[in-house]
Coordinates of C-alpha atoms in Angstrom, one line a residue:
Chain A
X1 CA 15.3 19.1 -0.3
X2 CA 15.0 18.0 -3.6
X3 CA 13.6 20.1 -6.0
X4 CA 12.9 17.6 -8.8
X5 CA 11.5 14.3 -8.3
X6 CA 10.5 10.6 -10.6
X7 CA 7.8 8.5 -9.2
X8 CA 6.6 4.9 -9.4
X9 CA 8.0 4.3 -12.7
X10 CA 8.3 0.9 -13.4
X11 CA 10.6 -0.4 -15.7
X12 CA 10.7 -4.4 -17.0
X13 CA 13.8 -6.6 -17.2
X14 CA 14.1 -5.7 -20.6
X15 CA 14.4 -2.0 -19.8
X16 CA 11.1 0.1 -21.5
X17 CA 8.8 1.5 -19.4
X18 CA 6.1 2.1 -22.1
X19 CA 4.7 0.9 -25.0
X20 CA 5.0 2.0 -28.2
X21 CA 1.5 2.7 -29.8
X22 CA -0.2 5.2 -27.5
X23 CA -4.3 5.1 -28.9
X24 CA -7.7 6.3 -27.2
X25 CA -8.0 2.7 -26.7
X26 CA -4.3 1.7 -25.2
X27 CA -3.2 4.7 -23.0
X28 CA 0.0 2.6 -22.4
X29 CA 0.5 1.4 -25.8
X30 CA 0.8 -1.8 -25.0
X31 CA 3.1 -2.0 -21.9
X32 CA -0.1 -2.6 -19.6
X33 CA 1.3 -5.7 -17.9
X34 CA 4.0 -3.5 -16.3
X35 CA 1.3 -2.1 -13.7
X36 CA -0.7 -5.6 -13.2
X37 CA -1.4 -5.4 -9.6
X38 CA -0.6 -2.1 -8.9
X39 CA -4.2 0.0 -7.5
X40 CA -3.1 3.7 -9.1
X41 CA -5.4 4.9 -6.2
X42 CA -2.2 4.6 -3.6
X43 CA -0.9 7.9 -5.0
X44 CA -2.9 9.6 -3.0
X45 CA -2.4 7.5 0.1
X46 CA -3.1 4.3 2.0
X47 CA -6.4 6.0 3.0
X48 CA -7.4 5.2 -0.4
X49 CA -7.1 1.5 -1.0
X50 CA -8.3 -1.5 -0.1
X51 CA -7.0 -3.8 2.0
X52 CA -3.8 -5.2 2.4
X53 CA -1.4 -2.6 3.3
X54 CA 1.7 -3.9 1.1
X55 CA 5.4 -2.5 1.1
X56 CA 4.9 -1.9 -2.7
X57 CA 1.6 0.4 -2.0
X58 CA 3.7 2.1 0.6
X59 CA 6.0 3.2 -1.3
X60 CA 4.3 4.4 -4.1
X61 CA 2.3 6.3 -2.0
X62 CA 4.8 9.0 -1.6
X63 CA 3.7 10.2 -5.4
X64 CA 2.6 13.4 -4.3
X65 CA 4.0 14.2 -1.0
X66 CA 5.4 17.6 -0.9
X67 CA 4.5 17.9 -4.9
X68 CA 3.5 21.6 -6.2
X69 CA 3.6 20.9 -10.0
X70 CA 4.3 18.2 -13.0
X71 CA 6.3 18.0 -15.6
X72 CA 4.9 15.6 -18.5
X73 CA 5.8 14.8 -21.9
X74 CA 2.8 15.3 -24.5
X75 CA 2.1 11.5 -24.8
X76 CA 1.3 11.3 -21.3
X77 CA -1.6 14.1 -21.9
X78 CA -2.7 12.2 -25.2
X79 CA -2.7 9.9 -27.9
X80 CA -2.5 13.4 -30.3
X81 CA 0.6 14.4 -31.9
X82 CA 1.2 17.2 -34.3
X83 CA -1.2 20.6 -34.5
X84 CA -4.0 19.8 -32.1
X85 CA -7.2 18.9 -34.2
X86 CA -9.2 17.9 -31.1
X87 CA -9.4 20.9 -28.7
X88 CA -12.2 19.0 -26.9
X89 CA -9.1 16.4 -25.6
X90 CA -9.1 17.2 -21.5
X91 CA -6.8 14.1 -21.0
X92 CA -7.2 10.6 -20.0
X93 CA -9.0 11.5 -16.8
X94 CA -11.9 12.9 -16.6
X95 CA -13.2 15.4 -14.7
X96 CA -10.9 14.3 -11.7
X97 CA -7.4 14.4 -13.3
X98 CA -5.2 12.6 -10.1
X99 CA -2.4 15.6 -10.5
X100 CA -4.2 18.0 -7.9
X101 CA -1.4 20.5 -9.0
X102 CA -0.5 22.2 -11.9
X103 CA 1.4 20.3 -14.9
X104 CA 3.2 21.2 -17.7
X105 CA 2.6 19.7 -20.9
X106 CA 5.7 19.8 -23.0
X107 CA 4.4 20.4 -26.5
X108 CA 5.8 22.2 -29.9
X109 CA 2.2 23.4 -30.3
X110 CA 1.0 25.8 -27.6
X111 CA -3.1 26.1 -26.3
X112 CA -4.6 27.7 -23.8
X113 CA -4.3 26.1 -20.5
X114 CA -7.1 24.0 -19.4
X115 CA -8.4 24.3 -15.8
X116 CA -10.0 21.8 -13.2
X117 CA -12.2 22.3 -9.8
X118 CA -9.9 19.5 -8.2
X119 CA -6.5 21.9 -8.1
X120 CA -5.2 20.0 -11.5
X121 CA -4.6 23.0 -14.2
X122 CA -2.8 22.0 -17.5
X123 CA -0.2 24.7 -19.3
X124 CA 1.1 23.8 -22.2
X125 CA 4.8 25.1 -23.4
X126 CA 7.0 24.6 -25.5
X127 CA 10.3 24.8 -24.2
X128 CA 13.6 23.0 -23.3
X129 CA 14.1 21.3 -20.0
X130 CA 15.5 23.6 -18.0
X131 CA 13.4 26.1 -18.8
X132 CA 10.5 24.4 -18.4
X133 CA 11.7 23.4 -15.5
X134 CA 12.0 27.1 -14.0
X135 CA 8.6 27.3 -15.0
X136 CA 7.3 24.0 -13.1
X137 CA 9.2 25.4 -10.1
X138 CA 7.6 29.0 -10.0
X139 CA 4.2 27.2 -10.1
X140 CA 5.4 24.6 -7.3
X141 CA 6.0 27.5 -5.0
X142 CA 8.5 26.3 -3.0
X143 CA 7.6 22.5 -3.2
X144 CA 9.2 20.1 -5.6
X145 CA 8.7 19.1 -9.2
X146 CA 7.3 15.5 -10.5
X147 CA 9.0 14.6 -13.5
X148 CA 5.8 12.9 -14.5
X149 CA 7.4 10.4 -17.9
X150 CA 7.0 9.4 -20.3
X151 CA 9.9 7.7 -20.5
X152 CA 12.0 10.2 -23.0
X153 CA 10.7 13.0 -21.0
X154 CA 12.1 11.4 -18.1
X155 CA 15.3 10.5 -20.3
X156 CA 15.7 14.2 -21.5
X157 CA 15.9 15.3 -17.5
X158 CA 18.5 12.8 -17.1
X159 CA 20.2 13.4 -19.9
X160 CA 20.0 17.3 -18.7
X161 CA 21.3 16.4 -15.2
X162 CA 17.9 17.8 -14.3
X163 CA 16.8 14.7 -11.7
X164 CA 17.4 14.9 -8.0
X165 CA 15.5 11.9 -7.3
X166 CA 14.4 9.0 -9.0
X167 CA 12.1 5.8 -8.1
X168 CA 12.2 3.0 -10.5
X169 CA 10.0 -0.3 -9.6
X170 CA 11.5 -3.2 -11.8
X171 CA 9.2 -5.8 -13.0
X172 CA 10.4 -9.4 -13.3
X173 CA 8.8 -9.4 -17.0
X174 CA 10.2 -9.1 -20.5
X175 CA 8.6 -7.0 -22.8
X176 CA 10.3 -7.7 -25.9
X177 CA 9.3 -4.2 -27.6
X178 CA 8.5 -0.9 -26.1
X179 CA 10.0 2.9 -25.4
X180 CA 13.3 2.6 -23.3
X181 CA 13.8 3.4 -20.0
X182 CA 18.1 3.9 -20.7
X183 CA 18.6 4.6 -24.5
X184 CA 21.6 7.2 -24.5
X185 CA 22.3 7.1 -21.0
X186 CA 25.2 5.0 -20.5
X187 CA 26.8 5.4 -16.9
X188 CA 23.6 7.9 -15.4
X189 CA 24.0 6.1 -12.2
X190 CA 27.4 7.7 -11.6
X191 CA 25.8 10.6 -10.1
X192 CA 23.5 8.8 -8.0
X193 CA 23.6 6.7 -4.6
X194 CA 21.4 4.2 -5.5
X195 CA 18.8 1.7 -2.5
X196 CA 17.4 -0.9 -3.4
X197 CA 14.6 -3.4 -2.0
X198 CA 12.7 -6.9 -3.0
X199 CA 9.3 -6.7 -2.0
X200 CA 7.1 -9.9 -1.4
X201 CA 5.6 -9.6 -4.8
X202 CA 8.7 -9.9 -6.5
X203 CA 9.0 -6.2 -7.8
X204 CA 12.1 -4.9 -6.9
X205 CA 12.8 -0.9 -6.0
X206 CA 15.1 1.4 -6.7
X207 CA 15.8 5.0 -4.8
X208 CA 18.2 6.9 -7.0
X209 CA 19.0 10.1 -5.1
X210 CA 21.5 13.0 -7.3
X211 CA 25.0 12.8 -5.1
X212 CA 26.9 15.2 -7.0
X213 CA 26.6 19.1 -6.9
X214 CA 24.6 21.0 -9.7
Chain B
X1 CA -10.2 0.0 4.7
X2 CA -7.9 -1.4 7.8
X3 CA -9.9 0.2 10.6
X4 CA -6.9 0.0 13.4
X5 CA -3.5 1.0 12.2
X6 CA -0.1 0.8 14.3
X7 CA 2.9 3.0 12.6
X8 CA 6.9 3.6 12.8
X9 CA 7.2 0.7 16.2
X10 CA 10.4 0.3 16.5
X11 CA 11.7 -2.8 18.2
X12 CA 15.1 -3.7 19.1
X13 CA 16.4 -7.2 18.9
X14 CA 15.7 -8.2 22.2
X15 CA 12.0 -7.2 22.3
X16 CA 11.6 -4.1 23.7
X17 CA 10.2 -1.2 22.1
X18 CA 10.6 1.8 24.8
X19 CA 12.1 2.1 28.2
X20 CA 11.3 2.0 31.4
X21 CA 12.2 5.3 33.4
X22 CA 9.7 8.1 31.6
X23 CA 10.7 11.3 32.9
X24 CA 10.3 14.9 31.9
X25 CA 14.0 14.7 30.4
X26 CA 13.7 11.5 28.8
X27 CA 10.0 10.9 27.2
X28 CA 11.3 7.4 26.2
X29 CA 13.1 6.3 29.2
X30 CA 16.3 5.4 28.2
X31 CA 15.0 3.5 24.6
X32 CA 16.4 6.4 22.6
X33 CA 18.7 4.5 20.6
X34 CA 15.9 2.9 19.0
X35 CA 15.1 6.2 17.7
X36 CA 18.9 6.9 15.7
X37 CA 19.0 8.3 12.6
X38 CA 15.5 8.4 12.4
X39 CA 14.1 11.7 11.4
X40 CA 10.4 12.1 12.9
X41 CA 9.2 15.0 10.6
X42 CA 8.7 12.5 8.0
X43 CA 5.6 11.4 9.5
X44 CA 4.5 14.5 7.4
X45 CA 5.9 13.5 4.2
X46 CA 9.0 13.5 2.0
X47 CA 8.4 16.9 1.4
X48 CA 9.0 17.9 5.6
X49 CA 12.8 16.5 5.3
X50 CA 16.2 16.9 3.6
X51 CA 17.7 15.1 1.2
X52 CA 18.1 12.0 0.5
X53 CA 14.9 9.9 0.1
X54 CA 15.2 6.6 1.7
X55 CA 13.2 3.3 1.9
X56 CA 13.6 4.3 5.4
X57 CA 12.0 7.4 4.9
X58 CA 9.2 6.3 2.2
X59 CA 8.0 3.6 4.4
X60 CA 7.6 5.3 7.9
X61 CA 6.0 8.8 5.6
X62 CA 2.6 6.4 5.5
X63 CA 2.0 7.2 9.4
X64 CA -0.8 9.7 8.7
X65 CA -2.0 8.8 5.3
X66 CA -6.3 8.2 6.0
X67 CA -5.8 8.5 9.6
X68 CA -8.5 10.3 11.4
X69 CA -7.9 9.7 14.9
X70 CA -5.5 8.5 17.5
X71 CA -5.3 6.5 20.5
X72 CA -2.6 6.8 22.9
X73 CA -1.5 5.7 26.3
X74 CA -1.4 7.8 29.2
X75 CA 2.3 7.5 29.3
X76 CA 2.7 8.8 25.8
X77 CA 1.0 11.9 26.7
X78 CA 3.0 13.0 29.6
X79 CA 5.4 11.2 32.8
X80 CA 3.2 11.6 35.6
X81 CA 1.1 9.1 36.7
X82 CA -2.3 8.8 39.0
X83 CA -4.3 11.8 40.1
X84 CA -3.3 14.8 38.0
X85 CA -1.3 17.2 40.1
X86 CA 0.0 19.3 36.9
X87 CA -3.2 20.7 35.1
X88 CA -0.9 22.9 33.1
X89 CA 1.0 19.7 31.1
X90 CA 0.1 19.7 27.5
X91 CA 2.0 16.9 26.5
X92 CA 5.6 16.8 25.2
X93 CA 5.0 18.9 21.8
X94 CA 4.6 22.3 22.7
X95 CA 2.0 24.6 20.9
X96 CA 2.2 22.1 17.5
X97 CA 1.3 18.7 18.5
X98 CA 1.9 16.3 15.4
X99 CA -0.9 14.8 15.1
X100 CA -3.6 17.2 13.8
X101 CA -6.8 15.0 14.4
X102 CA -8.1 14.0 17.6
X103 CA -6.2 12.1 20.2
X104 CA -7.8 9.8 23.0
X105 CA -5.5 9.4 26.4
X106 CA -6.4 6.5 28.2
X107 CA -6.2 7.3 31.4
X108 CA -7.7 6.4 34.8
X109 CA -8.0 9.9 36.2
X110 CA -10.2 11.9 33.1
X111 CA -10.2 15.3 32.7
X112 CA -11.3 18.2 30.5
X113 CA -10.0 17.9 26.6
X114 CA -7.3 20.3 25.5
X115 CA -7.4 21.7 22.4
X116 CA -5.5 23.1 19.5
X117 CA -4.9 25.2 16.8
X118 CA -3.7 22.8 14.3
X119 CA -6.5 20.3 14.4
X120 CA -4.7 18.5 17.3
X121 CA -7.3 17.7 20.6
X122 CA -6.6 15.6 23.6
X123 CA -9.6 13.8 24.9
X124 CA -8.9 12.1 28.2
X125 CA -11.2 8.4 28.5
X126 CA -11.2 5.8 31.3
X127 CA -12.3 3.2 28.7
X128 CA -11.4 -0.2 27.3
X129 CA -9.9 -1.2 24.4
X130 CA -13.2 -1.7 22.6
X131 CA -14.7 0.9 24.0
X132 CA -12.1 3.4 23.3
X133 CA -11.9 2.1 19.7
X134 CA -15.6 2.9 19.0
X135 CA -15.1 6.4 20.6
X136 CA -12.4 7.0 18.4
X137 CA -13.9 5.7 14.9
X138 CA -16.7 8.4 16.0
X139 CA -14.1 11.2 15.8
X140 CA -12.0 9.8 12.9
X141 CA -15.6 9.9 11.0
X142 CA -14.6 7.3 8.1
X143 CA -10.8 7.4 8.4
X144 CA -8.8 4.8 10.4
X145 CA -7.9 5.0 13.4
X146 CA -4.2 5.0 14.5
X147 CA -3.1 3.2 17.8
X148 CA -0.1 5.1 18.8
X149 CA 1.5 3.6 21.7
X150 CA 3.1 2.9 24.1
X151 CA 4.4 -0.9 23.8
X152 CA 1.7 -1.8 26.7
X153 CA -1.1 -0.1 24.7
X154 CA -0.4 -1.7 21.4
X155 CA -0.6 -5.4 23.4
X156 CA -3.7 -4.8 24.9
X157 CA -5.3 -3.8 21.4
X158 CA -3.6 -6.6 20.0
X159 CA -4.3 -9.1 23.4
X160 CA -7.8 -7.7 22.5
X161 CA -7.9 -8.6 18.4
X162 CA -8.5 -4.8 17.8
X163 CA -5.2 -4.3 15.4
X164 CA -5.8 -4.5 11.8
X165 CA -2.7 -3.5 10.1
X166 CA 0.8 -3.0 12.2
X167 CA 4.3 -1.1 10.5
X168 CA 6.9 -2.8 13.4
X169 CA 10.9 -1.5 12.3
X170 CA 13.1 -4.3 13.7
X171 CA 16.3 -2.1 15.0
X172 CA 19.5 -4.4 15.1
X173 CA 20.8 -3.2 18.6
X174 CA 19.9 -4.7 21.9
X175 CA 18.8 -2.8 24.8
X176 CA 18.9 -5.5 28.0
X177 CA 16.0 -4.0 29.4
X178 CA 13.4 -1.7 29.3
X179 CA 9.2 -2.2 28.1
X180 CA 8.4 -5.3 25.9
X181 CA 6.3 -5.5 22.6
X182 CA 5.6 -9.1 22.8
X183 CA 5.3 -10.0 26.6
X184 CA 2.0 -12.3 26.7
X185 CA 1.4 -12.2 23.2
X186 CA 2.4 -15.6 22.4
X187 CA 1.3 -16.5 18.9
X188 CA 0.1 -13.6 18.0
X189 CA 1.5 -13.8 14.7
X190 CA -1.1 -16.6 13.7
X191 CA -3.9 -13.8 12.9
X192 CA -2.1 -12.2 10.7
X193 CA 0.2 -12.3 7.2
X194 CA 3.5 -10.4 7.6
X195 CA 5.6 -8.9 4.8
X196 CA 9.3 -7.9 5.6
X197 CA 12.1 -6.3 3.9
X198 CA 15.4 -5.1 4.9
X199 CA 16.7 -1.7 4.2
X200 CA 20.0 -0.5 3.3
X201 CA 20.5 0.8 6.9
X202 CA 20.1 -3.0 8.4
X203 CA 16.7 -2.0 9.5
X204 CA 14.0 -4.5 9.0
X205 CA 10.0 -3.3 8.3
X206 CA 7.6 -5.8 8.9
X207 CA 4.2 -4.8 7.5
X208 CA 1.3 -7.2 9.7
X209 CA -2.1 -7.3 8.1
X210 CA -4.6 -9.0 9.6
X211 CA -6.1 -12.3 7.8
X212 CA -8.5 -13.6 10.4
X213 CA -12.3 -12.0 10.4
X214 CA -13.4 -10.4 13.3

């Protein structure tokens, strides 16, 4: 089974997968257009949308099956960077962060973990991918790891030969500015047998699963 | 919300979507090509099979998500037929159905519900299609309801207009004979909007939603 695992990230034509000014305001720093259309809420099924059942929300409800923990990158949790001055920051979500599991927060500047009633707990560590990655898996307990993005966190697994699967959407936009998706990665897709499908809305998907032993 | 879902049908070329000859030995009477490469413990997510992830796999995972209740045909359930002369058959899954909510049999020839552990229960209704349906939405208590099969159950929910979203997997092999999907549904296809794409495996998902109100 595969032990770690990227999900529904979408990627333009122009290959970023974020924007580049992450505020309070502008979670996504500017890349927003990448998820027009897309109803978050199908990560935790098709129980949880509205209708039409689409081929896109069907795929990208498989976000958390089989899921024990998260790996994210500290500009996922927040728009902070450096010492933390706001230790009132819970994340973008609420009381109801989506995660249902814990995460770890890749950070050079340790806190106590934050805890919530819905399963989501968030640890934050400061360590290289591997490592954290032994980490992620001891709290997954037997289930597999999301590589949660941003995209350099996602690039540093890669780059680490750390990803057994990967599901990339790719948008038929430009973006023209944002973080890359590929930067440093020439020829990652030799490890990887590689699916693809066009759905009806034009978004096309790729299934990238590891083919080569570890 | 659909309210009626059909899941994972798989059609070949021809038409039919199960065989004719249901016996103890073969619970899909001589359709078991259809059935190839197909691995059913996905039903319960990526996380229940091996490696690798498919489109295959991702689509046909959805069959349980918001589901609170099934209804079945009497030949799904077991091979005999009429009065019940085996009070000891518990259907073809052993002590772990997979289903894990309630399940209504329609049946002719009622008799008491069996029960078990893992949230699975067999109710047993002489009952038509709308009637069974509002029986059902009572046990799925908000969730959708799936109808499960066979071939002649899903027409005569659809004959009926009682089929809000349908997951049919075109299989390119023909089979000559055995238990049609389509027989007397002419035009069918009017009431709803159907998306399809084709897999690397040459199989085709067609995802029906209905468009029409009811």
């Amino acid at each position: 089974m595969a032990k770690t695992r990227v999900h529904n990230f979408f990627v333009s034509l122009d290959g970023y997968s974020a924007g580049t000014s992450i505020t309070h305001e502008a979670p996504i720093g500017g890349a927003e257009r990448l998820f027009a259309g897309f109803d978050g809420r199908v990560i935790h099924g098709l129980g949880a949308i509205d209708d039409p059942i689409t081929v896109d929300r069907a795929l990208t409800s498989t976000w958390g099956q089989g899921i024990g923990a998260e790996i994210m990158g500290r500009g996922k949790f927040g728009p902070q960077t450096g010492a933390w001055t706001d230790d009132e920051w819970r994340g973008w979500w609420g009381d109801e962060p989506p995660f249902r599991t814990p995460v770890l927060v890749l950070t050079h500047h340790p806190r106590d973990p934050i805890h919530f009633g819905n399963g989501t707990s968030f640890h934050f560590v400061d360590a290289a991918p591997d490592d954290a990655l032994e980490r992620a898996l001891a709290f997954a307990d037997g289930r597999a790891v999301r590589i949660g993005g941003g995209p350099s966190t996602v690039r540093q697994f890669l780059a680490a030969d750390l990803v057994d699967f990967m599901h990339l959407v790719t948008v038929p936009i430009t973006l023209g500015v944002g973080v890359s998706m590929w930067e440093g990665l020439a020829e990652v897709q030799d490890r990887f047998t590689i699916e693809s499908v066009t759905t009806a809305s034009g978004h096309t998907h790729q299934f990238w699963n590891r083919t080569t032993g570890r």
